[in-house]
Short mmCIF file of C-alpha atoms in Angstrom, two decimals:
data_model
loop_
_atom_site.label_atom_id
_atom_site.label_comp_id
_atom_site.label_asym_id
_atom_site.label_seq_id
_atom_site.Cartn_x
_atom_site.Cartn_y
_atom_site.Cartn_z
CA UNK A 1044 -14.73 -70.79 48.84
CA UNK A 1045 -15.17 -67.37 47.65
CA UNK A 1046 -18.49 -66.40 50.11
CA UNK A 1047 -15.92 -68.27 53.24
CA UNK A 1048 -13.32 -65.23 51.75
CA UNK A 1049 -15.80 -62.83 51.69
CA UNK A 1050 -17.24 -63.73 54.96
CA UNK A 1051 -13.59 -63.67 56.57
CA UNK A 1052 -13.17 -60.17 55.06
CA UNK A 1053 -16.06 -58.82 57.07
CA UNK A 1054 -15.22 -60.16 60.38
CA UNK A 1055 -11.88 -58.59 59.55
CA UNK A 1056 -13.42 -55.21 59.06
CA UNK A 1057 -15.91 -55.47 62.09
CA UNK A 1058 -13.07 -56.20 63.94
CA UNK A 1059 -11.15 -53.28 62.76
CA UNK A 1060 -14.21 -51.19 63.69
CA UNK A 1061 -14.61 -52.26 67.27
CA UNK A 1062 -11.09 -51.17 67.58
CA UNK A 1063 -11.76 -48.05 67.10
CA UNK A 1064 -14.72 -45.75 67.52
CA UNK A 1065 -16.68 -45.47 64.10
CA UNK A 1066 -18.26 -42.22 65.05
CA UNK A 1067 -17.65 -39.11 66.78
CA UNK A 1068 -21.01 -38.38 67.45
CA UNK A 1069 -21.99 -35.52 69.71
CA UNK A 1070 -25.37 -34.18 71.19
CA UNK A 1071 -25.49 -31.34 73.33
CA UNK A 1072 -28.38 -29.53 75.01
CA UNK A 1073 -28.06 -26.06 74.81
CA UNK A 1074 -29.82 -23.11 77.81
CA UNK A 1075 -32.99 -21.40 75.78
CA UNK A 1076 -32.62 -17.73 74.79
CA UNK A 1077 -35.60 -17.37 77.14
CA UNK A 1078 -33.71 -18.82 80.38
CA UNK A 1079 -35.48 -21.79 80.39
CA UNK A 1080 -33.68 -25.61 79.06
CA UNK A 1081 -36.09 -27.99 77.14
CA UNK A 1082 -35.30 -31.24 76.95
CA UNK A 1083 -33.41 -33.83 74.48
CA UNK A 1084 -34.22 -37.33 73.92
CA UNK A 1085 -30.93 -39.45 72.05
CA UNK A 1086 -31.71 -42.74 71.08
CA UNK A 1087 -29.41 -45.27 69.58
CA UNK A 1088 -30.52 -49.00 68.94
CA UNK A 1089 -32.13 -49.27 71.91
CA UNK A 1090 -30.16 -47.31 74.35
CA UNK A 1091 -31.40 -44.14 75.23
CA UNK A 1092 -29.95 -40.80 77.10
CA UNK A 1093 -32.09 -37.88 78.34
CA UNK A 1094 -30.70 -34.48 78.37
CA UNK A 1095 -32.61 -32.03 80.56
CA UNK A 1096 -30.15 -29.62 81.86
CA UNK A 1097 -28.13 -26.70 80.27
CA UNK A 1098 -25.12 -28.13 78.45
CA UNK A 1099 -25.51 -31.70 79.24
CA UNK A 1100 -24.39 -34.05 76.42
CA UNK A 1101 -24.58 -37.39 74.87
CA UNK A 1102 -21.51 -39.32 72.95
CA UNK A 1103 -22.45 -42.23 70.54
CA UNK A 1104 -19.20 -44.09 69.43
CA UNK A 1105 -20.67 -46.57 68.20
CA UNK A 1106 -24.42 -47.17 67.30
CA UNK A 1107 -26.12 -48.25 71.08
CA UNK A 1108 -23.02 -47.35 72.95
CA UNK A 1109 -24.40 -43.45 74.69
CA UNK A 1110 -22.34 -42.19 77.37
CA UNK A 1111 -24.59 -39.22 78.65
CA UNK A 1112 -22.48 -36.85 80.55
CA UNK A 1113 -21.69 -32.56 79.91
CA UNK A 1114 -19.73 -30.31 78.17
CA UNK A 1115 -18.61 -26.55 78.64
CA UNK A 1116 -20.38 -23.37 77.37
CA UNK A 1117 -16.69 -23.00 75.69
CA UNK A 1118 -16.42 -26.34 74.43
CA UNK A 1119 -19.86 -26.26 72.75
CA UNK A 1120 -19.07 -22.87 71.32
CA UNK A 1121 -15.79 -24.38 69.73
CA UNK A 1122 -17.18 -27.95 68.55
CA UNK A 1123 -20.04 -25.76 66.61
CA UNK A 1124 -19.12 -22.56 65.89
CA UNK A 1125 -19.77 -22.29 62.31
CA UNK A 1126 -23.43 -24.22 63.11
CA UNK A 1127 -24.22 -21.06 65.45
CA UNK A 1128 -22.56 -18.74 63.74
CA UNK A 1129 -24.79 -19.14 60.92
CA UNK A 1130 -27.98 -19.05 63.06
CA UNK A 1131 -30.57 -17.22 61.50
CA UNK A 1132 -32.34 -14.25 63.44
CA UNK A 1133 -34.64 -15.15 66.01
CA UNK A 1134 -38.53 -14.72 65.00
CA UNK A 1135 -40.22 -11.90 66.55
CA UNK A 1136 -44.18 -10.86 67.13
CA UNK A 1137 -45.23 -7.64 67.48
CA UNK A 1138 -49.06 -6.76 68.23
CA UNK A 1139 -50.73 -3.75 67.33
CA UNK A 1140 -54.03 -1.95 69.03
CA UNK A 1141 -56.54 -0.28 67.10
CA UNK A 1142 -59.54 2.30 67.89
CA UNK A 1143 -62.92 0.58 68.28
CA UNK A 1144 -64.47 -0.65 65.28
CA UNK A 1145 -62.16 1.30 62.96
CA UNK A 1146 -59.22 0.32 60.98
CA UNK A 1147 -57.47 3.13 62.89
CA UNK A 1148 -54.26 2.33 64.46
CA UNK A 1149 -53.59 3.60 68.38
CA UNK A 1150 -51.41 6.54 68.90
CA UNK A 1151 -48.91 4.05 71.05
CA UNK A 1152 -48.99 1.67 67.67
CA UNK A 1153 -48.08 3.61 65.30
CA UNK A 1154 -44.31 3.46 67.21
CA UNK A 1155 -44.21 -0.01 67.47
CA UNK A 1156 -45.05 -0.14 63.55
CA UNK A 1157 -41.50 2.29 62.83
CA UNK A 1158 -39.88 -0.70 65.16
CA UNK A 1159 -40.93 -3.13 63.35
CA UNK A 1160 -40.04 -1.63 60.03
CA UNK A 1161 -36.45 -0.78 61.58
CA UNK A 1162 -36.01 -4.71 62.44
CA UNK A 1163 -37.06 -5.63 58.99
CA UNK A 1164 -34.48 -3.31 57.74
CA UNK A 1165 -31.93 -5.33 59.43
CA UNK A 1166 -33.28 -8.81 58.50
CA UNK A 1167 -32.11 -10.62 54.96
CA UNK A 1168 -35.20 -11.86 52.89
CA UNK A 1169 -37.37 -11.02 55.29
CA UNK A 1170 -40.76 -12.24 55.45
CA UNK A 1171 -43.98 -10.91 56.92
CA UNK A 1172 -47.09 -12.53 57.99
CA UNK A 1173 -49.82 -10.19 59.35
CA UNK A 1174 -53.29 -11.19 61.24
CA UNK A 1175 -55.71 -9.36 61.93
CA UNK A 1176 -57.72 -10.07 64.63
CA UNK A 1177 -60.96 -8.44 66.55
CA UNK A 1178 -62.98 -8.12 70.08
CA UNK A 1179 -66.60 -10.02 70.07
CA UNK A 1180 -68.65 -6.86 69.23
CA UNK A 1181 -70.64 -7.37 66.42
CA UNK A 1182 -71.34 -10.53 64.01
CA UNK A 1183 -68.77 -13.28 63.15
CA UNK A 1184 -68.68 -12.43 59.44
CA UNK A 1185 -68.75 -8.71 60.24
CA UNK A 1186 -65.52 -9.11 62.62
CA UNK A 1187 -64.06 -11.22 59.88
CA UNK A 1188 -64.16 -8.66 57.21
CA UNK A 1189 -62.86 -6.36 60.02
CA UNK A 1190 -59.61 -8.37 60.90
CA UNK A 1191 -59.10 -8.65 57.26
CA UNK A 1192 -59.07 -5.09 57.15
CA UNK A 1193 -57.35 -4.22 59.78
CA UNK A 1194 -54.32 -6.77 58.99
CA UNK A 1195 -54.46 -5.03 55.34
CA UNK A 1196 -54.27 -1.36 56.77
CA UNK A 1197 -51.11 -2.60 58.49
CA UNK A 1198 -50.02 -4.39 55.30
CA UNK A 1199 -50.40 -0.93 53.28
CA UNK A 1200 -48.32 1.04 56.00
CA UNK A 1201 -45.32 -1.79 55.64
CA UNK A 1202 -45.64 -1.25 51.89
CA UNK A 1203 -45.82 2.75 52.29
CA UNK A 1204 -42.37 2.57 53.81
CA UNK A 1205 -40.36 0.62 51.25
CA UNK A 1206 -41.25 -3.12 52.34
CA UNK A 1207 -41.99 -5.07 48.67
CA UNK A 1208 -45.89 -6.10 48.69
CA UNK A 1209 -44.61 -9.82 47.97
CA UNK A 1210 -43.14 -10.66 51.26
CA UNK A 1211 -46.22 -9.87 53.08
CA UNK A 1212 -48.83 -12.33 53.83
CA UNK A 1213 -52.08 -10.97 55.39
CA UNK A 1214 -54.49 -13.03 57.26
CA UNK A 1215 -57.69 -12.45 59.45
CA UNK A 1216 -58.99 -14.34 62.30
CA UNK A 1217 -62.01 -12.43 63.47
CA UNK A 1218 -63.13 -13.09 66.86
CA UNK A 1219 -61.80 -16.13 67.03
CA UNK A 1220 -58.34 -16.19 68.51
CA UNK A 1221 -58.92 -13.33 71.51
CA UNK A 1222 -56.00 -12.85 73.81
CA UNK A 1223 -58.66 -11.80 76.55
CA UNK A 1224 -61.35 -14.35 76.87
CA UNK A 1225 -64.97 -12.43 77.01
CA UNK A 1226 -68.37 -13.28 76.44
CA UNK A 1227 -70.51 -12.19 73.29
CA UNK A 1228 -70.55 -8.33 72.43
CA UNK A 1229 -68.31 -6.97 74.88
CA UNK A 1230 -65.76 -4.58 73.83
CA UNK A 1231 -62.61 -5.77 74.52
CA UNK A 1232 -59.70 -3.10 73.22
CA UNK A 1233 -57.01 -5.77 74.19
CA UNK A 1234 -58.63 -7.86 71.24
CA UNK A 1235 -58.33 -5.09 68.71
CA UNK A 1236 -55.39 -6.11 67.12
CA UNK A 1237 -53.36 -7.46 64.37
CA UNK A 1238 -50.23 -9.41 65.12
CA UNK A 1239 -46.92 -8.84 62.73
CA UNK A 1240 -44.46 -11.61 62.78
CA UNK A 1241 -41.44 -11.29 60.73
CA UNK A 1242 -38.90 -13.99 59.90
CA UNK B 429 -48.62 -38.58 5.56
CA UNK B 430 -45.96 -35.30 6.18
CA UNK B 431 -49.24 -33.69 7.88
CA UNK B 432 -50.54 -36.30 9.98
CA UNK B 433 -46.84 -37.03 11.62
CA UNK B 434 -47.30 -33.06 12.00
CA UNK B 435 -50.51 -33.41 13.90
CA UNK B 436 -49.23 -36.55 15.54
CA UNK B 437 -46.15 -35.08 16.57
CA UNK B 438 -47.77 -32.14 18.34
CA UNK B 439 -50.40 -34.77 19.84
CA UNK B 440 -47.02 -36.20 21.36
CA UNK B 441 -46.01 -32.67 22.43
CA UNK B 442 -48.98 -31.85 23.99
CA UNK B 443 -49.25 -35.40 25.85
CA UNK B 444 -45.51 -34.63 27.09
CA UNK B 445 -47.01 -30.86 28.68
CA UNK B 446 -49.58 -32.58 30.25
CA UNK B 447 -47.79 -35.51 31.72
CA UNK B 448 -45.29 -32.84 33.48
CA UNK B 449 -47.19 -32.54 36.67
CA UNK B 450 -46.75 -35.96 37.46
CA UNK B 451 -42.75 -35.89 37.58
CA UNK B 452 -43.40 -32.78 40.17
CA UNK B 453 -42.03 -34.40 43.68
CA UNK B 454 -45.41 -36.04 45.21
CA UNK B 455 -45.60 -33.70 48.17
CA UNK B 456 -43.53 -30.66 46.93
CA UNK B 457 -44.41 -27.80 49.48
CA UNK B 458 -42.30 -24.73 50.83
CA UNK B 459 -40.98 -25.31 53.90
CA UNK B 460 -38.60 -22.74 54.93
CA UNK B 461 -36.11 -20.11 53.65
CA UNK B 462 -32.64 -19.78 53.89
CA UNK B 463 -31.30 -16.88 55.45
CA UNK B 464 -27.84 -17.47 56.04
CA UNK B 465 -25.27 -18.46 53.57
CA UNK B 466 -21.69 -18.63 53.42
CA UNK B 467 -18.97 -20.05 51.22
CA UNK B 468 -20.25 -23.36 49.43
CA UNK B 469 -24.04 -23.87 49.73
CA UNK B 470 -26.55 -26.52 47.66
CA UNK B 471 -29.74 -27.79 48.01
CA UNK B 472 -30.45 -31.08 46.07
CA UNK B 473 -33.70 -31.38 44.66
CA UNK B 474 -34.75 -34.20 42.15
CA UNK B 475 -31.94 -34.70 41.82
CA UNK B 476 -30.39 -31.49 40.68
CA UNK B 477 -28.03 -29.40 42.97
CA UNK B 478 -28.16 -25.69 42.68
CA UNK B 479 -26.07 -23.38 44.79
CA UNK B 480 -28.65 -21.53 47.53
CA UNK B 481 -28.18 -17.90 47.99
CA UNK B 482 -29.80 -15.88 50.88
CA UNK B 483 -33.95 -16.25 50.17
CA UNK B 484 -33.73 -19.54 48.65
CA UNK B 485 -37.01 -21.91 48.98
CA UNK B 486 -36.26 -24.79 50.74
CA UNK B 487 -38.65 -27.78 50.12
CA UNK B 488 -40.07 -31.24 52.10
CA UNK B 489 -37.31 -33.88 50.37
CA UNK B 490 -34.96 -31.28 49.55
CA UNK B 491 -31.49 -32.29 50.66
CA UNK B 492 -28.70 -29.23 51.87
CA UNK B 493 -25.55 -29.46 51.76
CA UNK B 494 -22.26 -27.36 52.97
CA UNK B 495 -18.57 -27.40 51.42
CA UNK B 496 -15.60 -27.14 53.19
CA UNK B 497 -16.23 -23.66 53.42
CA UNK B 498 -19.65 -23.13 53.98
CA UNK B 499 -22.22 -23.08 56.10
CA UNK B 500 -26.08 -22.29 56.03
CA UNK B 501 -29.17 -20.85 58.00
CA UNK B 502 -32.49 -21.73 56.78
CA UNK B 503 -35.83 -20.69 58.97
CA UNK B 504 -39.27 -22.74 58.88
CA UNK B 505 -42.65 -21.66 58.56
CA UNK B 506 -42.84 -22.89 62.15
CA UNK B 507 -40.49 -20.97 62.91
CA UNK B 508 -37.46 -23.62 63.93
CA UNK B 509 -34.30 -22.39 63.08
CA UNK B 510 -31.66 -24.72 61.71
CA UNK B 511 -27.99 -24.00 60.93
CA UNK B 512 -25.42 -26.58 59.96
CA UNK B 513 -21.15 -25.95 59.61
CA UNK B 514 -19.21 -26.86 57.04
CA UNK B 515 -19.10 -30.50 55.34
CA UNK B 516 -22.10 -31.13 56.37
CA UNK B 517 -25.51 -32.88 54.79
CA UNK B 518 -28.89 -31.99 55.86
CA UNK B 519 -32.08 -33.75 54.59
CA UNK B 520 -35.41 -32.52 54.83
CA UNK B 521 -37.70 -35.68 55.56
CA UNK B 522 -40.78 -34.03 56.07
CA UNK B 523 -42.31 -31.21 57.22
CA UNK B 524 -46.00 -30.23 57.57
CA UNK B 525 -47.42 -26.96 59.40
CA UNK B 526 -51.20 -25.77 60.00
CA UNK B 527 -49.87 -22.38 61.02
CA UNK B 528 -53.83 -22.00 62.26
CA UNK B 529 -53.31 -25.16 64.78
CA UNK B 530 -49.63 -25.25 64.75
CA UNK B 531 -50.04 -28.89 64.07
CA UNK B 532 -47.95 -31.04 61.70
CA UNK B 533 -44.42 -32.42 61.88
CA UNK B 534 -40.72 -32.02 61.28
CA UNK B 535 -38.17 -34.63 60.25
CA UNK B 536 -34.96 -34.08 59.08
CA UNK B 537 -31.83 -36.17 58.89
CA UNK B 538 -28.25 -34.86 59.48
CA UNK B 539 -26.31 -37.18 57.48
CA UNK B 540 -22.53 -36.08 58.53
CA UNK B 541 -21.34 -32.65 59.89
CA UNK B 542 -22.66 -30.80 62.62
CA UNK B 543 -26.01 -28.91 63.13
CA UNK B 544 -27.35 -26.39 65.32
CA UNK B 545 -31.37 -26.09 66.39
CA UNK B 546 -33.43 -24.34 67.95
CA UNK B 547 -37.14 -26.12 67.88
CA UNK B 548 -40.37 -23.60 66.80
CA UNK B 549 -44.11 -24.01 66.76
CA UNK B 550 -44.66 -27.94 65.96
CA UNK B 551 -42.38 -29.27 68.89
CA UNK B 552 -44.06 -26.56 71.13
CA UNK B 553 -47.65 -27.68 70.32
CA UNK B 554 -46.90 -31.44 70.29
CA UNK B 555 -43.46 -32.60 71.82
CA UNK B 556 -44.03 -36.05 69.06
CA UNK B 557 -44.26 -33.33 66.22
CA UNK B 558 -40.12 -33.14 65.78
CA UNK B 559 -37.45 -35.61 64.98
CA UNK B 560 -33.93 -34.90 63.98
CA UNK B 561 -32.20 -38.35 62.62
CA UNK B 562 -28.63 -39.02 62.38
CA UNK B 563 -27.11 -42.24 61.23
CA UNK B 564 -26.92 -43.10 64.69
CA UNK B 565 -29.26 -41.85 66.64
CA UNK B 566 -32.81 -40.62 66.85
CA UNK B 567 -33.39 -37.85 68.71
CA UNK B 568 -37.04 -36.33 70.25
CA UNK B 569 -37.06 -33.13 70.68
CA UNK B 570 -38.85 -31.43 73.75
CA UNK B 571 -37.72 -27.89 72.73
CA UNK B 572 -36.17 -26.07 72.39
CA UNK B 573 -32.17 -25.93 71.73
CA UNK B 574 -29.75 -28.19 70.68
CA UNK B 575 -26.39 -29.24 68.84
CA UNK B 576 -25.87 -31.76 66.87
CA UNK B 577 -22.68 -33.52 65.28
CA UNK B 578 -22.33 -36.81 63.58
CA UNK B 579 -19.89 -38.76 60.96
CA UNK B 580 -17.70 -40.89 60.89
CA UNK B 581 -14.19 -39.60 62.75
CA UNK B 582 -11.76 -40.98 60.40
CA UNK B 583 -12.72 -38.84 57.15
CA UNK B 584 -12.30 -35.50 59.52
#
């Protein structure tokens, strides 16, 4: 008797529920910051809606019910304005040249290093991570040392202008990651560099 | 007999030190920081809220949560930016990066509010690497940004 009351009391409430919408659910594909769109898969129990293009949406009322269609740039802004509002900064990289076999920094790089150290300036809790990296001149474990080096030089500099030691990692890849593919021992100045992304 | 309840005692003690590791979350590990953070802002871990300030850890299993009044920013060592509004719940599943290979992967659950995203390394290496989860839905995630807003209408 009581599980036939209990039963009746669910039907009740599933009823209730297909009468009206349990969720509000919304999914919208935003345009990159880069001009180009990705793409968005939205599944729900089995049904499925794929969002490729700039402010196209998906609506899920009700778990397996998606209605794909789009919203406005406005309409997105509104629905989620606190969400992007509170958008961290975007990551950037910056990359740094240095002289030939020397931990010396190129004229043109020491400029991009007061950029970089203007951006941090701007950024709350920033963090650092710097890697060093080298052309193929030389032994592995030689150019290793090097990048660690050079990524450390660049390190100091951040710390010489107020940036706190702790927020900085510092890694080395050696030869190993060149941005211009060349064969052994060939000297390679795009190669001669240490990367500084900050967060 | 006082002595050797002493001795036993800080047998006990030191037992307890030991044993503390293994009450550490399985797979604790950093996964991003917040950078953002307005009005009412917690993280849940172990059980334990805290209110997150601007440079707050934010851990694999840690939960987020806004108030009515809040809203938060957190960036991950990927490099995936997410940002929910206000009333919202945000769990981190999981979240593994080889910032060498820029392999691993990224699952988090927005329980009820709304959520913005833009994807970073893992999705970029391996379009399998992310999943955002709602109550509804699963979503797989191509790159790069998106919205996201779920719960149930009635309690708005």
């Amino acid at each position: 008797m009581r599980r036939h009351a209990g039963l009746a009391a669910l039907a009740l409430l599933l009823l209730v529920g297909c009468a009206r919408p349990t969720r509000d659910d919304l999914y919208v594909l935003m345009p990159g910051a880069d001009g180009k769109t990705g793409a968005l898969t939205v599944e729900s129990a089995g049904r499925r809606a794929v969002l490729d293009q700039p402010y196209a949406a998906a609506r899920v009322k009700e778990p397996g019910q998606v209605t794909a269609g789009t919203v406005t740039e406005q309409e997105a802004r509104q629905a989620f304005g606190a969400a992007l509002a509170a958008q961290p900064d975007r990551p950037l990289s910056f990359i740094l040249y240095f002289l030939e076999a020397r931990d010396e920094l190129t004229p043109e790089s020491r400029q991009i290093l007061d950029r970089v150290v203007d951006e941090l300036s701007r950024r709350p809790a920033p963090e650092i991570v710097v890697i060093g990296h080298t052309d193929r001149v030389g032994p592995v474990p030689y150019n290793d040392t090097l990048s660690i080096r050079r990524a450390e030089r660049v390190r100091d500099e951040l710390i010489k202008v107020g940036i706190a030691a702790e927020r900085i990692r510092v890694e080395g890849r050696g030869e190993r990651e060149p941005l211009v593919a060349t064969p052994d021992e060939v000297p390679e100045p795009r190669n001669r560099r240490v990367e500084i992304n900050i967060r | 007999m006082a002595r050797s309840r002493v001795v036993l005692s800080a047998a006990m003690v030191t037992a307890a030190a030991l044993a503390v590791p293994l009450h550490a979350p399985p797979h604790a590990q950093e996964a991003g920081h917040v950078k953002v953070a307005r009005g009412t802002v917690q993280i849940e871990r172990a059980g334990q809220k805290t209110p997150a300030a601007v440079g707050a850890a934010v851990q694999a299993g840690d939960v987020v949560s806004t108030g009515p009044d809040g809203s938060v920013g957190i960036t991950f060592l990927d490099n995936s930016l997410l940002s929910a509004g206000p009333n919202s719940v945000l769990a981190v599943d999981r979240f593994a990066f080889d910032s060498t290979t820029h392999q691993g992967s990224f699952e988090s659950s927005l329980r009820t509010g709304t959520l913005a995203v833009v994807s970073g390394k893992l999705a970029k290496q391996s379009p399998e690497a992310m999943k955002v989860k709602t109550p509804a839905a699963v979503l797989g995630v191509r790159g790069t940004e998106f919205l996201v807003r779920t719960g149930d209408p009635k309690k708005d």
